[in-house]
mmCIF file of C-alpha atoms in Angstrom:
data_model
loop_
_atom_site.group_PDB
_atom_site.id
_atom_site.type_symbol
_atom_site.label_atom_id
_atom_site.label_comp_id
_atom_site.label_asym_id
_atom_site.label_seq_id
_atom_site.Cartn_x
_atom_site.Cartn_y
_atom_site.Cartn_z
ATOM 1 C CA MET L 1 119.286 -93.460 -42.863
ATOM 2 C CA GLY L 2 122.684 -93.342 -41.182
ATOM 3 C CA LEU L 3 126.296 -92.933 -42.245
ATOM 4 C CA TRP L 4 126.232 -96.238 -44.117
ATOM 5 C CA MET L 5 124.109 -94.499 -46.733
ATOM 6 C CA LEU L 6 126.734 -91.777 -47.147
ATOM 7 C CA ALA L 7 129.344 -94.488 -47.720
ATOM 8 C CA LEU L 8 127.268 -96.061 -50.510
ATOM 9 C CA ALA L 9 126.499 -92.654 -52.028
ATOM 10 C CA ALA L 10 130.214 -91.787 -51.950
ATOM 11 C CA GLY L 11 131.027 -94.958 -53.874
ATOM 12 C CA ALA L 12 128.241 -94.171 -56.350
ATOM 13 C CA PHE L 13 129.631 -90.650 -56.838
ATOM 14 C CA CYS L 14 133.136 -91.921 -57.581
ATOM 15 C CA ILE L 15 131.987 -94.596 -60.017
ATOM 16 C CA GLY L 16 129.557 -92.257 -61.755
ATOM 17 C CA MET L 17 132.234 -89.621 -62.196
ATOM 18 C CA THR L 18 134.730 -91.905 -63.900
ATOM 19 C CA GLU L 19 132.192 -93.272 -66.399
ATOM 20 C CA PHE L 20 131.815 -90.037 -68.364
ATOM 21 C CA LEU L 21 135.035 -88.261 -67.345
ATOM 22 C CA PRO L 22 136.741 -88.709 -70.766
ATOM 23 C CA MET L 23 133.886 -86.897 -72.550
ATOM 24 C CA GLY L 24 135.122 -83.450 -71.554
ATOM 25 C CA LEU L 25 138.776 -84.388 -72.018
ATOM 26 C CA LEU L 26 138.602 -85.938 -75.500
ATOM 27 C CA PRO L 27 140.772 -83.318 -77.281
ATOM 28 C CA ASP L 28 143.477 -83.480 -74.598
ATOM 29 C CA ILE L 29 143.554 -87.297 -74.528
ATOM 30 C CA ALA L 30 143.548 -87.537 -78.326
ATOM 31 C CA ARG L 31 146.354 -85.013 -78.671
ATOM 32 C CA ASP L 32 148.542 -86.534 -75.948
ATOM 33 C CA LEU L 33 148.136 -90.150 -77.109
ATOM 34 C CA GLN L 34 148.115 -89.246 -80.811
ATOM 35 C CA VAL L 35 144.749 -90.786 -81.674
ATOM 36 C CA SER L 36 141.619 -89.361 -83.294
ATOM 37 C CA ILE L 37 138.754 -87.756 -81.374
ATOM 38 C CA PRO L 38 136.390 -90.649 -82.245
ATOM 39 C CA ALA L 39 138.982 -93.141 -80.986
ATOM 40 C CA ALA L 40 139.234 -91.205 -77.720
ATOM 41 C CA GLY L 41 135.429 -91.193 -77.543
ATOM 42 C CA ASN L 42 135.484 -94.988 -77.654
ATOM 43 C CA LEU L 43 136.961 -94.875 -74.153
ATOM 44 C CA VAL L 44 133.395 -94.188 -72.973
ATOM 45 C CA THR L 45 132.064 -97.023 -75.108
ATOM 46 C CA VAL L 46 134.531 -99.649 -73.885
ATOM 47 C CA TYR L 47 133.751 -98.639 -70.303
ATOM 48 C CA ALA L 48 130.036 -99.150 -70.948
ATOM 49 C CA MET L 49 130.722 -102.576 -72.432
ATOM 50 C CA GLY L 50 132.806 -103.404 -69.373
ATOM 51 C CA VAL L 51 129.820 -102.515 -67.198
ATOM 52 C CA VAL L 52 127.367 -104.573 -69.246
ATOM 53 C CA VAL L 53 129.542 -107.702 -69.335
ATOM 54 C CA GLY L 54 131.669 -107.319 -66.228
ATOM 55 C CA GLY L 55 128.956 -106.560 -63.674
ATOM 56 C CA PRO L 56 127.072 -109.865 -63.886
ATOM 57 C CA LEU L 57 130.344 -111.805 -64.257
ATOM 58 C CA VAL L 58 131.890 -110.283 -61.123
ATOM 59 C CA VAL L 59 128.697 -110.835 -59.124
ATOM 60 C CA ALA L 60 128.568 -114.468 -60.229
ATOM 61 C CA LEU L 61 132.175 -114.978 -59.098
ATOM 62 C CA THR L 62 131.694 -113.212 -55.740
ATOM 63 C CA MET L 63 128.146 -114.332 -54.974
ATOM 64 C CA ARG L 64 129.136 -116.329 -51.893
ATOM 65 C CA TRP L 65 131.514 -113.698 -50.528
ATOM 66 C CA PRO L 66 130.616 -111.419 -47.601
ATOM 67 C CA ARG L 67 128.849 -108.336 -48.963
ATOM 68 C CA LYS L 68 130.847 -105.702 -47.084
ATOM 69 C CA ALA L 69 134.206 -107.224 -48.009
ATOM 70 C CA THR L 70 133.077 -107.452 -51.643
ATOM 71 C CA LEU L 71 132.116 -103.758 -51.723
ATOM 72 C CA ILE L 72 135.533 -102.829 -50.290
ATOM 73 C CA GLY L 73 137.243 -105.015 -52.881
ATOM 74 C CA LEU L 74 135.221 -103.446 -55.700
ATOM 75 C CA MET L 75 136.250 -99.960 -54.622
ATOM 76 C CA GLY L 76 139.823 -101.245 -54.581
ATOM 77 C CA ILE L 77 139.436 -102.367 -58.221
ATOM 78 C CA PHE L 78 137.955 -98.973 -59.036
ATOM 79 C CA THR L 79 140.829 -97.100 -57.386
ATOM 80 C CA LEU L 80 143.506 -99.232 -59.043
ATOM 81 C CA GLY L 81 141.809 -98.948 -62.436
ATOM 82 C CA ASN L 82 141.734 -95.151 -62.326
ATOM 83 C CA ALA L 83 145.358 -95.018 -61.187
ATOM 84 C CA LEU L 84 146.234 -97.182 -64.210
ATOM 85 C CA CYS L 85 144.297 -94.737 -66.410
ATOM 86 C CA ALA L 86 146.386 -91.871 -65.074
ATOM 87 C CA LEU L 87 149.617 -93.808 -65.722
ATOM 88 C CA ALA L 88 148.690 -95.256 -69.130
ATOM 89 C CA PRO L 89 151.497 -94.488 -71.627
ATOM 90 C CA ASN L 90 149.406 -95.275 -74.719
ATOM 91 C CA TYR L 91 145.846 -95.627 -75.960
ATOM 92 C CA GLU L 92 145.693 -99.420 -75.747
ATOM 93 C CA LEU L 93 146.675 -99.526 -72.078
ATOM 94 C CA LEU L 94 144.275 -96.679 -71.295
ATOM 95 C CA ALA L 95 141.430 -98.625 -72.920
ATOM 96 C CA PHE L 96 142.413 -101.724 -70.896
ATOM 97 C CA ALA L 97 142.477 -99.679 -67.680
ATOM 98 C CA ARG L 98 139.020 -98.305 -68.474
ATOM 99 C CA ILE L 99 137.641 -101.829 -68.958
ATOM 100 C CA PHE L 100 139.316 -102.962 -65.722
ATOM 101 C CA SER L 101 137.847 -100.094 -63.697
ATOM 102 C CA ALA L 102 134.402 -100.775 -65.254
ATOM 103 C CA LEU L 103 134.356 -104.203 -63.575
ATOM 104 C CA SER L 104 133.460 -102.450 -60.321
ATOM 105 C CA HIS L 105 130.558 -100.426 -61.719
ATOM 106 C CA GLY L 106 127.594 -102.747 -62.203
ATOM 107 C CA SER L 107 128.602 -105.067 -59.382
ATOM 108 C CA PHE L 108 128.999 -102.200 -56.869
ATOM 109 C CA PHE L 109 125.579 -100.810 -57.677
ATOM 110 C CA GLY L 110 124.016 -104.263 -57.798
ATOM 111 C CA ILE L 111 125.420 -105.385 -54.444
ATOM 112 C CA GLY L 112 125.088 -101.899 -52.955
ATOM 113 C CA ALA L 113 121.382 -101.820 -53.821
ATOM 114 C CA VAL L 114 120.822 -105.153 -52.078
ATOM 115 C CA VAL L 115 122.727 -103.905 -49.012
ATOM 116 C CA ALA L 116 120.804 -100.601 -49.010
ATOM 117 C CA ILE L 117 117.453 -102.387 -49.025
ATOM 118 C CA TYR L 118 118.653 -104.769 -46.291
ATOM 119 C CA LEU L 119 119.740 -101.890 -44.040
ATOM 120 C CA ALA L 120 116.864 -99.526 -44.828
ATOM 121 C CA PRO L 121 114.069 -99.063 -42.292
ATOM 122 C CA PRO L 122 110.867 -100.950 -43.138
ATOM 123 C CA GLY L 123 108.930 -99.385 -45.986
ATOM 124 C CA GLN L 124 111.811 -97.149 -47.111
ATOM 125 C CA SER L 125 113.683 -99.364 -49.585
ATOM 126 C CA SER L 126 113.079 -97.152 -52.638
ATOM 127 C CA ARG L 127 114.037 -94.061 -50.668
ATOM 128 C CA ALA L 128 117.295 -95.773 -49.671
ATOM 129 C CA LEU L 129 118.014 -96.532 -53.317
ATOM 130 C CA ALA L 130 117.240 -92.909 -54.191
ATOM 131 C CA LEU L 131 119.774 -91.641 -51.664
ATOM 132 C CA MET L 132 122.396 -94.045 -52.978
ATOM 133 C CA PHE L 133 121.753 -93.094 -56.616
ATOM 134 C CA SER L 134 121.880 -89.392 -55.771
ATOM 135 C CA GLY L 135 125.656 -89.866 -55.647
ATOM 136 C CA LEU L 136 125.571 -91.075 -59.250
ATOM 137 C CA THR L 137 123.431 -88.128 -60.350
ATOM 138 C CA LEU L 138 125.668 -85.573 -58.650
ATOM 139 C CA ALA L 139 128.652 -87.201 -60.324
ATOM 140 C CA ASN L 140 127.145 -86.768 -63.778
ATOM 141 C CA VAL L 141 126.007 -83.183 -63.281
ATOM 142 C CA LEU L 142 128.692 -81.779 -60.954
ATOM 143 C CA GLY L 143 131.630 -84.173 -60.747
ATOM 144 C CA VAL L 144 132.214 -84.576 -64.479
ATOM 145 C CA PRO L 145 132.186 -80.808 -65.243
ATOM 146 C CA LEU L 146 134.557 -80.158 -62.339
ATOM 147 C CA GLY L 147 136.835 -82.973 -63.513
ATOM 148 C CA THR L 148 136.781 -81.524 -67.015
ATOM 149 C CA LEU L 149 137.714 -78.087 -65.701
ATOM 150 C CA LEU L 150 140.566 -79.561 -63.663
ATOM 151 C CA GLY L 151 141.873 -81.413 -66.708
ATOM 152 C CA GLN L 152 141.676 -78.312 -68.882
ATOM 153 C CA LEU L 153 143.591 -76.264 -66.322
ATOM 154 C CA THR L 154 146.278 -78.936 -65.802
ATOM 155 C CA ASN L 155 146.323 -82.138 -67.887
ATOM 156 C CA TRP L 156 143.938 -85.020 -68.522
ATOM 157 C CA ARG L 157 145.766 -87.377 -66.136
ATOM 158 C CA LEU L 158 145.195 -85.346 -62.957
ATOM 159 C CA PRO L 159 141.392 -85.878 -62.914
ATOM 160 C CA PHE L 160 141.965 -89.638 -62.986
ATOM 161 C CA TRP L 161 144.381 -89.330 -60.047
ATOM 162 C CA THR L 162 141.739 -87.263 -58.237
ATOM 163 C CA VAL L 163 139.041 -89.849 -58.862
ATOM 164 C CA ALA L 164 141.405 -92.596 -57.651
ATOM 165 C CA ALA L 165 141.938 -90.622 -54.434
ATOM 166 C CA CYS L 166 138.169 -90.269 -54.048
ATOM 167 C CA GLY L 167 137.946 -94.035 -54.467
ATOM 168 C CA LEU L 168 140.261 -94.507 -51.481
ATOM 169 C CA VAL L 169 138.034 -92.226 -49.408
ATOM 170 C CA ALA L 170 134.915 -94.157 -50.446
ATOM 171 C CA MET L 171 136.619 -97.467 -49.688
ATOM 172 C CA ALA L 172 137.495 -96.238 -46.193
ATOM 173 C CA ALA L 173 133.914 -95.016 -45.707
ATOM 174 C CA VAL L 174 132.490 -98.407 -46.670
ATOM 175 C CA TRP L 175 134.881 -100.122 -44.238
ATOM 176 C CA ARG L 176 134.114 -97.680 -41.408
ATOM 177 C CA PHE L 177 130.402 -96.955 -41.686
ATOM 178 C CA ILE L 178 128.666 -100.011 -43.177
ATOM 179 C CA PRO L 179 127.758 -102.162 -40.165
ATOM 180 C CA ASP L 180 128.208 -105.889 -39.752
ATOM 181 C CA ILE L 181 125.977 -107.522 -42.364
ATOM 182 C CA THR L 182 127.242 -111.084 -42.128
ATOM 183 C CA ALA L 183 123.680 -112.133 -41.269
ATOM 184 C CA MET L 184 122.531 -111.288 -44.811
ATOM 185 C CA PRO L 185 121.334 -114.408 -46.634
ATOM 186 C CA ARG L 186 123.874 -115.881 -49.056
ATOM 187 C CA ALA L 187 122.885 -115.975 -52.705
ATOM 188 C CA ASN L 188 122.505 -119.154 -54.765
ATOM 189 C CA ILE L 189 123.473 -118.922 -58.428
ATOM 190 C CA ARG L 190 120.689 -121.271 -59.559
ATOM 191 C CA ASP L 191 118.002 -119.290 -57.722
ATOM 192 C CA GLU L 192 119.461 -116.013 -58.952
ATOM 193 C CA MET L 193 119.451 -117.071 -62.602
ATOM 194 C CA LYS L 194 115.940 -118.484 -62.329
ATOM 195 C CA ALA L 195 114.700 -115.196 -60.886
ATOM 196 C CA LEU L 196 116.643 -113.198 -63.490
ATOM 197 C CA LEU L 197 115.079 -115.057 -66.408
ATOM 198 C CA HIS L 198 111.517 -114.781 -65.116
ATOM 199 C CA PRO L 199 109.380 -112.928 -67.705
ATOM 200 C CA GLN L 200 108.324 -110.217 -65.247
ATOM 201 C CA THR L 201 111.963 -109.579 -64.276
ATOM 202 C CA LEU L 202 112.987 -109.304 -67.922
ATOM 203 C CA LEU L 203 110.054 -106.950 -68.519
ATOM 204 C CA ALA L 204 111.198 -104.805 -65.585
ATOM 205 C CA MET L 205 114.653 -104.510 -67.153
ATOM 206 C CA ALA L 206 113.124 -103.604 -70.501
ATOM 207 C CA ILE L 207 111.242 -100.792 -68.751
ATOM 208 C CA THR L 208 114.536 -99.643 -67.224
ATOM 209 C CA ALA L 209 116.333 -99.575 -70.570
ATOM 210 C CA VAL L 210 113.515 -97.800 -72.414
ATOM 211 C CA GLY L 211 112.794 -95.410 -69.559
ATOM 212 C CA PHE L 212 116.362 -94.224 -69.215
ATOM 213 C CA ALA L 213 116.766 -94.041 -72.981
ATOM 214 C CA GLY L 214 114.122 -91.332 -72.774
ATOM 215 C CA VAL L 215 116.140 -89.501 -70.124
ATOM 216 C CA PHE L 216 119.452 -89.609 -72.003
ATOM 217 C CA THR L 217 117.983 -88.744 -75.392
ATOM 218 C CA ILE L 218 117.683 -85.198 -74.014
ATOM 219 C CA PHE L 219 120.319 -85.198 -71.260
ATOM 220 C CA THR L 220 123.165 -86.126 -73.609
ATOM 221 C CA TYR L 221 122.471 -83.064 -75.759
ATOM 222 C CA ILE L 222 121.305 -80.617 -73.095
ATOM 223 C CA THR L 223 124.404 -78.412 -73.480
ATOM 224 C CA PRO L 224 124.075 -77.735 -77.241
ATOM 225 C CA ILE L 225 120.305 -77.282 -76.822
ATOM 226 C CA LEU L 226 120.761 -74.612 -74.152
ATOM 227 C CA GLU L 227 123.555 -72.888 -76.071
ATOM 228 C CA ASP L 228 122.218 -73.029 -79.638
ATOM 229 C CA GLN L 229 118.457 -72.921 -79.064
ATOM 230 C CA SER L 230 118.056 -71.087 -75.737
ATOM 231 C CA GLY L 231 120.896 -68.613 -76.293
ATOM 232 C CA LEU L 232 122.779 -69.306 -73.063
ATOM 233 C CA SER L 233 126.509 -68.729 -72.766
ATOM 234 C CA PRO L 234 128.783 -71.669 -71.845
ATOM 235 C CA HIS L 235 129.176 -70.203 -68.338
ATOM 236 C CA ALA L 236 125.405 -69.907 -67.951
ATOM 237 C CA VAL L 237 124.974 -73.479 -69.158
ATOM 238 C CA SER L 238 127.340 -74.624 -66.403
ATOM 239 C CA LEU L 239 125.073 -72.940 -63.853
ATOM 240 C CA VAL L 240 122.005 -74.560 -65.406
ATOM 241 C CA LEU L 241 123.717 -77.958 -65.141
ATOM 242 C CA VAL L 242 124.153 -77.299 -61.422
ATOM 243 C CA LEU L 243 120.425 -76.528 -61.225
ATOM 244 C CA LEU L 244 119.733 -79.764 -63.085
ATOM 245 C CA GLY L 245 121.826 -81.598 -60.502
ATOM 246 C CA ILE L 246 119.662 -80.117 -57.748
ATOM 247 C CA ALA L 247 116.498 -80.993 -59.690
ATOM 248 C CA ALA L 248 117.678 -84.561 -60.265
ATOM 249 C CA THR L 249 118.531 -85.012 -56.572
ATOM 250 C CA LEU L 250 115.112 -83.702 -55.542
ATOM 251 C CA GLY L 251 113.462 -85.937 -58.109
ATOM 252 C CA LEU L 252 115.323 -89.021 -56.913
ATOM 253 C CA ASN L 253 114.217 -88.482 -53.321
ATOM 254 C CA ILE L 254 110.612 -87.651 -54.226
ATOM 255 C CA GLY L 255 110.455 -90.600 -56.608
ATOM 256 C CA GLY L 256 111.934 -92.895 -53.976
ATOM 257 C CA LYS L 257 109.289 -91.917 -51.408
ATOM 258 C CA LEU L 258 106.451 -92.340 -53.897
ATOM 259 C CA ALA L 259 107.789 -95.678 -55.175
ATOM 260 C CA ASP L 260 107.770 -97.064 -51.630
ATOM 261 C CA ARG L 261 103.990 -96.605 -51.636
ATOM 262 C CA TRP L 262 102.984 -96.969 -55.291
ATOM 263 C CA LEU L 263 105.778 -98.638 -57.238
ATOM 264 C CA LEU L 264 104.502 -99.215 -60.783
ATOM 265 C CA PRO L 265 102.083 -96.241 -60.763
ATOM 266 C CA THR L 266 105.028 -94.014 -59.805
ATOM 267 C CA ILE L 267 107.120 -95.373 -62.703
ATOM 268 C CA ALA L 268 104.240 -94.962 -65.171
ATOM 269 C CA GLY L 269 103.429 -91.469 -63.888
ATOM 270 C CA SER L 270 107.066 -90.365 -64.021
ATOM 271 C CA LEU L 271 107.464 -91.599 -67.595
ATOM 272 C CA LEU L 272 104.221 -89.940 -68.676
ATOM 273 C CA GLY L 273 105.307 -86.710 -66.984
ATOM 274 C CA MET L 274 108.686 -86.981 -68.705
ATOM 275 C CA ALA L 275 106.952 -87.359 -72.068
ATOM 276 C CA LEU L 276 104.802 -84.280 -71.489
ATOM 277 C CA LEU L 277 107.726 -82.165 -70.265
ATOM 278 C CA SER L 278 109.865 -83.306 -73.197
ATOM 279 C CA LEU L 279 107.087 -82.236 -75.549
ATOM 280 C CA LEU L 280 106.874 -78.861 -73.799
ATOM 281 C CA PHE L 281 110.658 -78.477 -73.950
ATOM 282 C CA ALA L 282 110.573 -78.876 -77.738
ATOM 283 C CA TRP L 283 108.615 -75.598 -77.800
ATOM 284 C CA SER L 284 110.024 -73.746 -74.770
ATOM 285 C CA MET L 285 113.728 -74.229 -75.665
ATOM 286 C CA GLN L 286 113.542 -71.111 -77.847
ATOM 287 C CA PHE L 287 112.766 -68.911 -74.823
ATOM 288 C CA THR L 288 115.694 -68.540 -72.427
ATOM 289 C CA LEU L 289 113.998 -68.321 -69.021
ATOM 290 C CA LEU L 290 111.174 -70.662 -69.954
ATOM 291 C CA SER L 291 113.633 -73.253 -71.263
ATOM 292 C CA VAL L 292 115.559 -73.184 -67.985
ATOM 293 C CA ALA L 293 112.365 -73.572 -65.957
ATOM 294 C CA THR L 294 111.183 -76.423 -68.177
ATOM 295 C CA ALA L 295 114.562 -78.156 -67.961
ATOM 296 C CA PHE L 296 114.485 -77.916 -64.151
ATOM 297 C CA ILE L 297 111.029 -79.489 -63.873
ATOM 298 C CA TRP L 298 111.939 -82.067 -66.525
ATOM 299 C CA GLY L 299 115.038 -82.998 -64.510
ATOM 300 C CA MET L 300 112.960 -83.601 -61.375
ATOM 301 C CA ILE L 301 110.409 -85.779 -63.148
ATOM 302 C CA ALA L 302 112.905 -87.631 -65.359
ATOM 303 C CA PHE L 303 115.193 -88.716 -62.534
ATOM 304 C CA ALA L 304 112.291 -89.489 -60.197
ATOM 305 C CA VAL L 305 111.832 -92.707 -62.165
ATOM 306 C CA GLY L 306 115.275 -94.117 -61.241
ATOM 307 C CA PRO L 307 114.650 -95.574 -57.740
ATOM 308 C CA GLY L 308 111.424 -97.207 -58.874
ATOM 309 C CA LEU L 309 113.114 -98.842 -61.859
ATOM 310 C CA GLN L 310 115.754 -100.428 -59.619
ATOM 311 C CA THR L 311 113.234 -101.465 -56.971
ATOM 312 C CA ASN L 312 110.949 -102.954 -59.619
ATOM 313 C CA ALA L 313 113.669 -105.198 -61.037
ATOM 314 C CA MET L 314 114.645 -106.413 -57.573
ATOM 315 C CA ARG L 315 111.062 -106.907 -56.429
ATOM 316 C CA GLN L 316 110.186 -108.941 -59.514
ATOM 317 C CA ALA L 317 113.163 -111.191 -58.736
ATOM 318 C CA GLY L 318 111.615 -112.069 -55.383
ATOM 319 C CA GLU L 319 113.954 -113.732 -52.886
ATOM 320 C CA ALA L 320 116.908 -113.765 -55.303
ATOM 321 C CA PRO L 321 117.441 -110.081 -56.240
ATOM 322 C CA LEU L 322 121.247 -109.864 -56.457
ATOM 323 C CA MET L 323 121.773 -110.798 -60.115
ATOM 324 C CA ALA L 324 118.659 -108.881 -61.188
ATOM 325 C CA SER L 325 119.917 -105.806 -59.350
ATOM 326 C CA THR L 326 123.255 -106.030 -61.143
ATOM 327 C CA VAL L 327 121.915 -106.796 -64.612
ATOM 328 C CA ASN L 328 119.479 -103.914 -64.202
ATOM 329 C CA GLN L 329 122.551 -101.666 -64.064
ATOM 330 C CA SER L 330 123.435 -103.008 -67.482
ATOM 331 C CA ALA L 331 119.919 -102.037 -68.560
ATOM 332 C CA PHE L 332 120.492 -98.499 -67.250
ATOM 333 C CA ASN L 333 123.726 -98.271 -69.248
ATOM 334 C CA LEU L 334 122.038 -99.710 -72.320
ATOM 335 C CA GLY L 335 119.371 -97.041 -71.973
ATOM 336 C CA ASN L 336 122.062 -94.356 -71.702
ATOM 337 C CA ALA L 337 123.716 -95.587 -74.894
ATOM 338 C CA VAL L 338 120.467 -95.970 -76.848
ATOM 339 C CA GLY L 339 119.265 -92.523 -75.773
ATOM 340 C CA ALA L 340 122.527 -90.885 -76.814
ATOM 341 C CA PHE L 341 122.454 -92.751 -80.135
ATOM 342 C CA LEU L 342 118.837 -91.807 -80.821
ATOM 343 C CA GLY L 343 119.427 -88.124 -80.079
ATOM 344 C CA GLY L 344 122.522 -88.164 -82.282
ATOM 345 C CA ALA L 345 120.627 -89.876 -85.099
ATOM 346 C CA VAL L 346 117.898 -87.238 -84.979
ATOM 347 C CA ILE L 347 120.539 -84.520 -85.370
ATOM 348 C CA HIS L 348 122.549 -86.461 -87.973
ATOM 349 C CA PHE L 349 119.546 -86.889 -90.277
ATOM 350 C CA GLY L 350 118.925 -83.159 -90.306
ATOM 351 C CA LEU L 351 115.926 -82.906 -87.984
ATOM 352 C CA GLY L 352 117.827 -80.543 -85.696
ATOM 353 C CA LEU L 353 118.073 -80.056 -81.955
ATOM 354 C CA GLN L 354 114.404 -79.087 -81.787
ATOM 355 C CA ALA L 355 113.445 -82.675 -82.653
ATOM 356 C CA VAL L 356 115.536 -84.271 -79.888
ATOM 357 C CA PRO L 357 112.875 -83.730 -77.171
ATOM 358 C CA LEU L 358 110.229 -85.061 -79.551
ATOM 359 C CA ALA L 359 112.213 -88.298 -79.899
ATOM 360 C CA ALA L 360 112.492 -88.431 -76.107
ATOM 361 C CA THR L 361 108.719 -88.030 -75.876
ATOM 362 C CA VAL L 362 108.139 -91.088 -78.056
ATOM 363 C CA VAL L 363 110.603 -93.189 -76.031
ATOM 364 C CA ALA L 364 109.104 -92.115 -72.682
ATOM 365 C CA ILE L 365 105.606 -92.998 -73.894
ATOM 366 C CA ALA L 366 106.899 -96.437 -74.955
ATOM 367 C CA GLY L 367 108.316 -96.920 -71.443
ATOM 368 C CA CYS L 368 104.997 -95.854 -69.906
ATOM 369 C CA LEU L 369 103.100 -98.354 -72.072
ATOM 370 C CA LEU L 370 105.492 -101.136 -71.065
ATOM 371 C CA THR L 371 104.887 -100.247 -67.406
ATOM 372 C CA LEU L 372 101.105 -100.352 -67.868
ATOM 373 C CA PHE L 373 101.517 -103.740 -69.552
ATOM 374 C CA SER L 374 103.540 -104.956 -66.557
ATOM 375 C CA MET L 375 100.837 -103.712 -64.175
ATOM 376 C CA ARG L 376 98.223 -105.639 -66.136
ATOM 377 C CA ARG L 377 100.321 -108.829 -66.116
ATOM 378 C CA GLY L 378 101.081 -108.517 -62.423
#
């Protein structure tokens, strides 16, 4: 694909890492800023809201700007936002800094996806998206645990400084390696909104939200499942998370290649496979080695759906994919939040960790049915 893909993946890694970074540092942040653990946890929530609202707003404001310059500017916002997080003297300013840094999230992925498809060789658009999103997956599975470890060994501010430094590197990579793309067609807000509100585009985003809700119903609670049900030590769980990162990266690339040839069948097949593996995981989690093997295969199949979901939203938008690409990132984040909420509700109402994969099965089947409905409409 070229070094331009590495630049986009680097930006995706940085942005993905900062989204969930506070999760592992909640006790340290709460203690230092003298707030409760739930209040510190809201730092993840306000970031997600910043993504949902800020992404489309930023894209609307920058729609006529050159794409490369916009990507550089977004990484500048990201870098500044994380530096402000590291400097924040109190909870309120930290929350503001999190919202500010979130402005770069949806818009970077939305614009970056359009650029990736523009630069990709013919017939490889979904594969290009898979390579870009592999940076996001590695951030969630590797970057966040490493950032948590760094914060535990030092203080919670140093990981934010580290992420800000990574943002500078990504910004330089975008400037250096993304070629001249001034020939890209300029977007028109009226055409973009018309394409965004088309029923098939909205259906594609619904599939994204439901599909990724199925992923995060399990993924959010994978650590307690492996520790409490599979009997793994915290150190062993860390190694399994690395394996999941490898599985997710493999799945993204396989899913991207398949989606280039069979878009909606690949989405439907991935969601059906996710449902079956989730159902199997509900049984196999009680056996240590079998649970690890099931989790690895589940990770491949679950994350294989990602490139197709993004491509589907952009393809349904036709010649005006920019706003759809960005709003689809909001759908991904909505799916993350709904999946985490659903898994937590299952545990809260006393059904236990064993029932979490069963809930994920139901959600994945719903996503598969929505995809089949879209295929029939199309």
